[in-house]
Amino acid sequence: MNSAQQPNLAAIASLLLIGGLASPVKAQFFREHPTFFEEGNRQLEREIQTLQESSPSNSVLTINSGGWQWQKFVSTEGDFRISMPDEAVKSWSWEIPTSIGILKLTAVDIEHPDYFFMAAFSQRNPSLSRVSSEALLAEVRDRLVELYGTTPTRETAIALADSPGRELTWIEDEEANQVRFYKMSDRIYIFAVGLENEMALSQTGRAFFDSFELL
């Protein structure tokens, strides 16, 4: 991918970041790797149970599967776990203005020349459980589109169990970016990924999103 195309994938790296909290991701191809989710799932689940009993608010479990190492990231502060590539995880905070006030979020991300993964959660806010889910998700959606800078190629209403959400997708010739976000009781969860193309997004990206679980 030439340098003229780099700002598009860099946008997903800086998505939602305020005041230069993260540096842009280089827009290069995500090499084809076997999906680790089809292998070692039982091993992951057994070892995750051990991780959940540990005291740190954030824990990682490294798994070597399909010739590529991945980690199961567990956040007791955010009450969730998700699978991410075994790279250095950075943590930062940011805010989203809404009609019910400022939503304060904590995010972790992995920046790599070939891909970008991000998971974020809001602090518990009792007002979230009382506000209209549709209205709040629309506000979060508008904020994400504003920060990304372009209209999504696709927008879809999604849900996880009984929790409503949205999926936003940006497809370019040589890159694919996607964001999923949910309103779950008194929290908002936001996940983002940048990959090589739509096929990579439908495989590895979907596996990343689908690995999200509440503790």
Coordinates of C-alpha atoms in Angstrom, one line a residue:
M1 CA 0.0 0.0 0.0
N2 CA 1.6 3.3 -1.0
S3 CA 1.9 6.3 1.3
A4 CA -1.0 8.1 -0.3
Q5 CA -3.3 5.5 1.0
Q6 CA -2.0 5.5 4.5
P7 CA -4.3 8.1 6.1
N8 CA -7.3 5.9 5.7
L9 CA -6.1 3.1 7.9
A10 CA -4.4 5.7 10.1
A11 CA -7.9 7.0 10.8
I12 CA -9.0 3.8 12.4
A13 CA -5.9 3.9 14.6
S14 CA -6.8 7.4 15.8
L15 CA -10.5 6.7 15.9
L16 CA -11.9 8.2 19.1
L17 CA -8.5 9.4 20.2
I18 CA -8.4 12.9 21.6
G19 CA -5.3 15.1 21.8
G20 CA -2.9 12.7 20.1
L21 CA -3.4 9.8 22.5
A22 CA -2.0 7.3 19.9
S23 CA 0.2 7.5 16.9
P24 CA -1.2 6.6 13.4
V25 CA -0.9 3.0 12.3
K26 CA 1.1 2.3 9.1
A27 CA -1.2 1.2 6.4
Q28 CA 0.3 -2.1 5.3
F29 CA -1.2 -5.5 4.5
F30 CA -2.4 -7.9 7.2
R31 CA -0.7 -11.1 6.3
E32 CA -2.9 -14.2 6.0
H33 CA -2.8 -16.2 9.2
P34 CA -4.8 -19.3 10.2
T35 CA -7.6 -18.2 12.6
F36 CA -6.7 -19.4 16.1
F37 CA -10.3 -19.4 17.2
E38 CA -10.8 -22.8 15.5
E39 CA -7.9 -24.3 17.4
G40 CA -7.2 -24.3 21.1
N41 CA -10.6 -23.0 22.2
R42 CA -10.9 -25.6 24.9
Q43 CA -7.4 -24.7 26.2
L44 CA -8.4 -21.0 26.2
E45 CA -11.5 -21.6 28.2
R46 CA -9.7 -23.7 30.8
E47 CA -7.0 -21.2 31.4
I48 CA -9.3 -18.3 31.3
Q49 CA -11.0 -19.7 34.4
T50 CA -7.7 -19.5 36.2
L51 CA -7.1 -15.9 35.0
Q52 CA -10.5 -14.8 36.3
E53 CA -9.4 -15.7 39.8
S54 CA -6.4 -13.5 39.7
S55 CA -6.4 -10.0 41.3
P56 CA -5.0 -7.7 38.5
S57 CA -7.7 -5.6 36.7
N58 CA -6.1 -6.5 33.4
S59 CA -4.6 -9.9 32.5
V60 CA -3.4 -11.5 29.4
L61 CA -3.0 -15.2 28.5
T62 CA -0.7 -16.0 25.6
I63 CA -1.7 -18.8 23.2
N64 CA 0.5 -20.1 20.4
S65 CA -1.9 -21.4 17.8
G66 CA -1.6 -22.0 14.1
G67 CA 2.0 -20.7 14.1
W68 CA 0.9 -17.3 15.4
Q69 CA 0.7 -16.1 19.0
W70 CA -2.5 -14.5 20.4
Q71 CA -3.5 -13.4 23.8
K72 CA -6.8 -13.6 25.7
F73 CA -7.1 -10.1 27.3
V74 CA -9.2 -10.1 30.5
S75 CA -10.3 -6.9 32.1
T76 CA -11.9 -7.2 35.5
E77 CA -12.4 -3.4 35.6
G78 CA -14.4 -3.6 32.4
D79 CA -16.0 -7.0 33.2
F80 CA -15.1 -8.5 29.9
R81 CA -12.5 -10.6 28.0
I82 CA -11.6 -10.6 24.3
S83 CA -8.9 -12.2 22.1
M84 CA -6.2 -10.0 20.6
P85 CA -2.9 -10.5 18.8
D86 CA 0.1 -11.1 21.1
E87 CA 1.5 -7.6 20.8
A88 CA 2.1 -4.8 23.3
V89 CA -1.2 -3.5 24.7
K90 CA -1.5 0.2 25.3
S91 CA -4.1 1.6 27.7
W92 CA -5.5 5.2 27.6
S93 CA -8.6 7.2 28.5
W94 CA -10.9 9.4 26.5
E95 CA -14.4 10.9 26.6
I96 CA -17.5 11.1 24.5
P97 CA -20.0 14.0 25.0
T98 CA -23.6 12.9 25.0
S99 CA -27.0 14.4 25.9
I100 CA -26.7 12.8 29.4
G101 CA -23.2 14.1 30.0
I102 CA -19.6 13.0 29.3
L103 CA -19.1 9.3 29.0
K104 CA -15.6 8.4 30.4
L105 CA -14.0 5.4 28.7
T106 CA -10.9 3.3 29.1
A107 CA -9.4 1.7 26.0
V108 CA -6.7 -0.8 25.2
D109 CA -5.3 -1.2 21.7
I110 CA -2.7 -3.0 19.7
E111 CA -1.0 -1.1 16.9
H112 CA 1.0 -3.1 14.4
P113 CA 2.2 -2.2 10.8
D114 CA -0.2 -4.9 9.5
Y115 CA -3.3 -4.4 11.7
F116 CA -5.0 -2.5 14.4
F117 CA -7.3 -3.8 17.3
M118 CA -9.0 -1.7 19.9
A119 CA -11.4 -2.5 22.8
A120 CA -13.0 0.2 25.0
F121 CA -15.5 0.4 27.8
S122 CA -17.2 3.2 29.7
Q123 CA -17.2 3.6 33.4
R124 CA -20.4 2.5 35.0
N125 CA -23.0 5.2 34.7
P126 CA -26.5 4.7 36.2
S127 CA -28.0 7.2 33.7
L128 CA -27.2 4.8 30.9
S129 CA -29.7 2.3 32.1
R130 CA -32.5 4.9 32.0
V131 CA -31.8 6.6 28.7
S132 CA -33.2 5.4 25.3
S133 CA -30.8 2.8 23.8
E134 CA -31.6 4.0 20.3
A135 CA -30.9 7.6 21.1
L136 CA -27.7 6.9 22.9
L137 CA -26.4 4.6 20.2
A138 CA -27.2 7.2 17.6
E139 CA -25.1 9.8 19.5
V140 CA -22.2 7.4 19.8
R141 CA -22.5 6.6 16.1
D142 CA -22.4 10.2 15.1
R143 CA -19.3 10.8 17.3
L144 CA -17.5 7.9 15.7
V145 CA -18.3 9.0 12.2
E146 CA -17.2 12.5 13.0
L147 CA -13.9 11.3 14.3
Y148 CA -13.3 8.8 11.5
G149 CA -14.0 11.6 9.0
T150 CA -16.0 9.7 6.4
T151 CA -19.5 8.2 6.0
P152 CA -19.4 4.4 6.6
T153 CA -19.8 2.1 3.6
R154 CA -22.2 0.0 5.7
E155 CA -24.2 0.5 8.9
T156 CA -26.0 -2.4 10.6
A157 CA -28.1 -2.7 13.7
I158 CA -26.7 -5.6 15.8
A159 CA -27.3 -7.1 19.2
L160 CA -25.5 -9.3 21.7
A161 CA -28.0 -11.3 23.7
D162 CA -30.5 -8.6 24.8
S163 CA -28.1 -5.7 24.4
P164 CA -28.5 -3.5 21.3
G165 CA -25.6 -2.2 19.2
R166 CA -24.4 -0.9 15.9
E167 CA -21.8 -2.0 13.4
L168 CA -20.0 0.6 11.1
T169 CA -17.9 -0.6 8.2
W170 CA -15.5 1.3 6.0
I171 CA -14.2 -0.6 2.9
E172 CA -11.5 0.8 0.7
D173 CA -9.7 -0.9 -2.2
E174 CA -6.8 -2.1 0.0
E175 CA -8.1 -1.9 3.5
A176 CA -11.1 -2.6 5.7
N177 CA -12.1 -1.0 9.0
Q178 CA -15.0 -1.9 11.3
V179 CA -16.4 -0.7 14.6
R180 CA -18.9 -2.4 16.8
F181 CA -20.4 -0.9 19.9
Y182 CA -23.1 -1.9 22.4
K183 CA -25.1 -0.4 25.2
M184 CA -25.1 -3.0 28.0
S185 CA -27.0 -1.9 31.1
D186 CA -24.9 0.9 32.6
R187 CA -21.9 0.6 30.2
I188 CA -21.0 1.3 26.6
Y189 CA -18.5 -1.1 24.9
I190 CA -16.7 -0.2 21.7
F191 CA -14.5 -2.4 19.5
A192 CA -12.6 -1.5 16.4
V193 CA -10.3 -3.3 13.9
G194 CA -8.4 -2.4 10.8
L195 CA -7.3 -5.1 8.4
E196 CA -6.1 -5.8 4.9
N197 CA -9.3 -6.1 3.1
E198 CA -13.0 -7.2 3.3
M199 CA -12.1 -10.9 3.3
A200 CA -9.7 -10.5 6.2
L201 CA -12.3 -8.5 8.0
S202 CA -15.0 -11.2 7.5
Q203 CA -12.6 -13.8 8.9
T204 CA -10.1 -12.5 11.4
G205 CA -12.1 -9.4 12.2
R206 CA -15.3 -11.3 12.9
A207 CA -13.4 -13.8 15.1
F208 CA -12.0 -10.8 17.1
F209 CA -15.5 -9.3 17.6
D210 CA -17.1 -12.6 18.4
S211 CA -14.5 -13.5 21.1
F212 CA -15.9 -10.6 23.3
E213 CA -17.6 -12.0 26.4
L214 CA -18.8 -10.5 29.6
L215 CA -17.3 -11.9 32.8

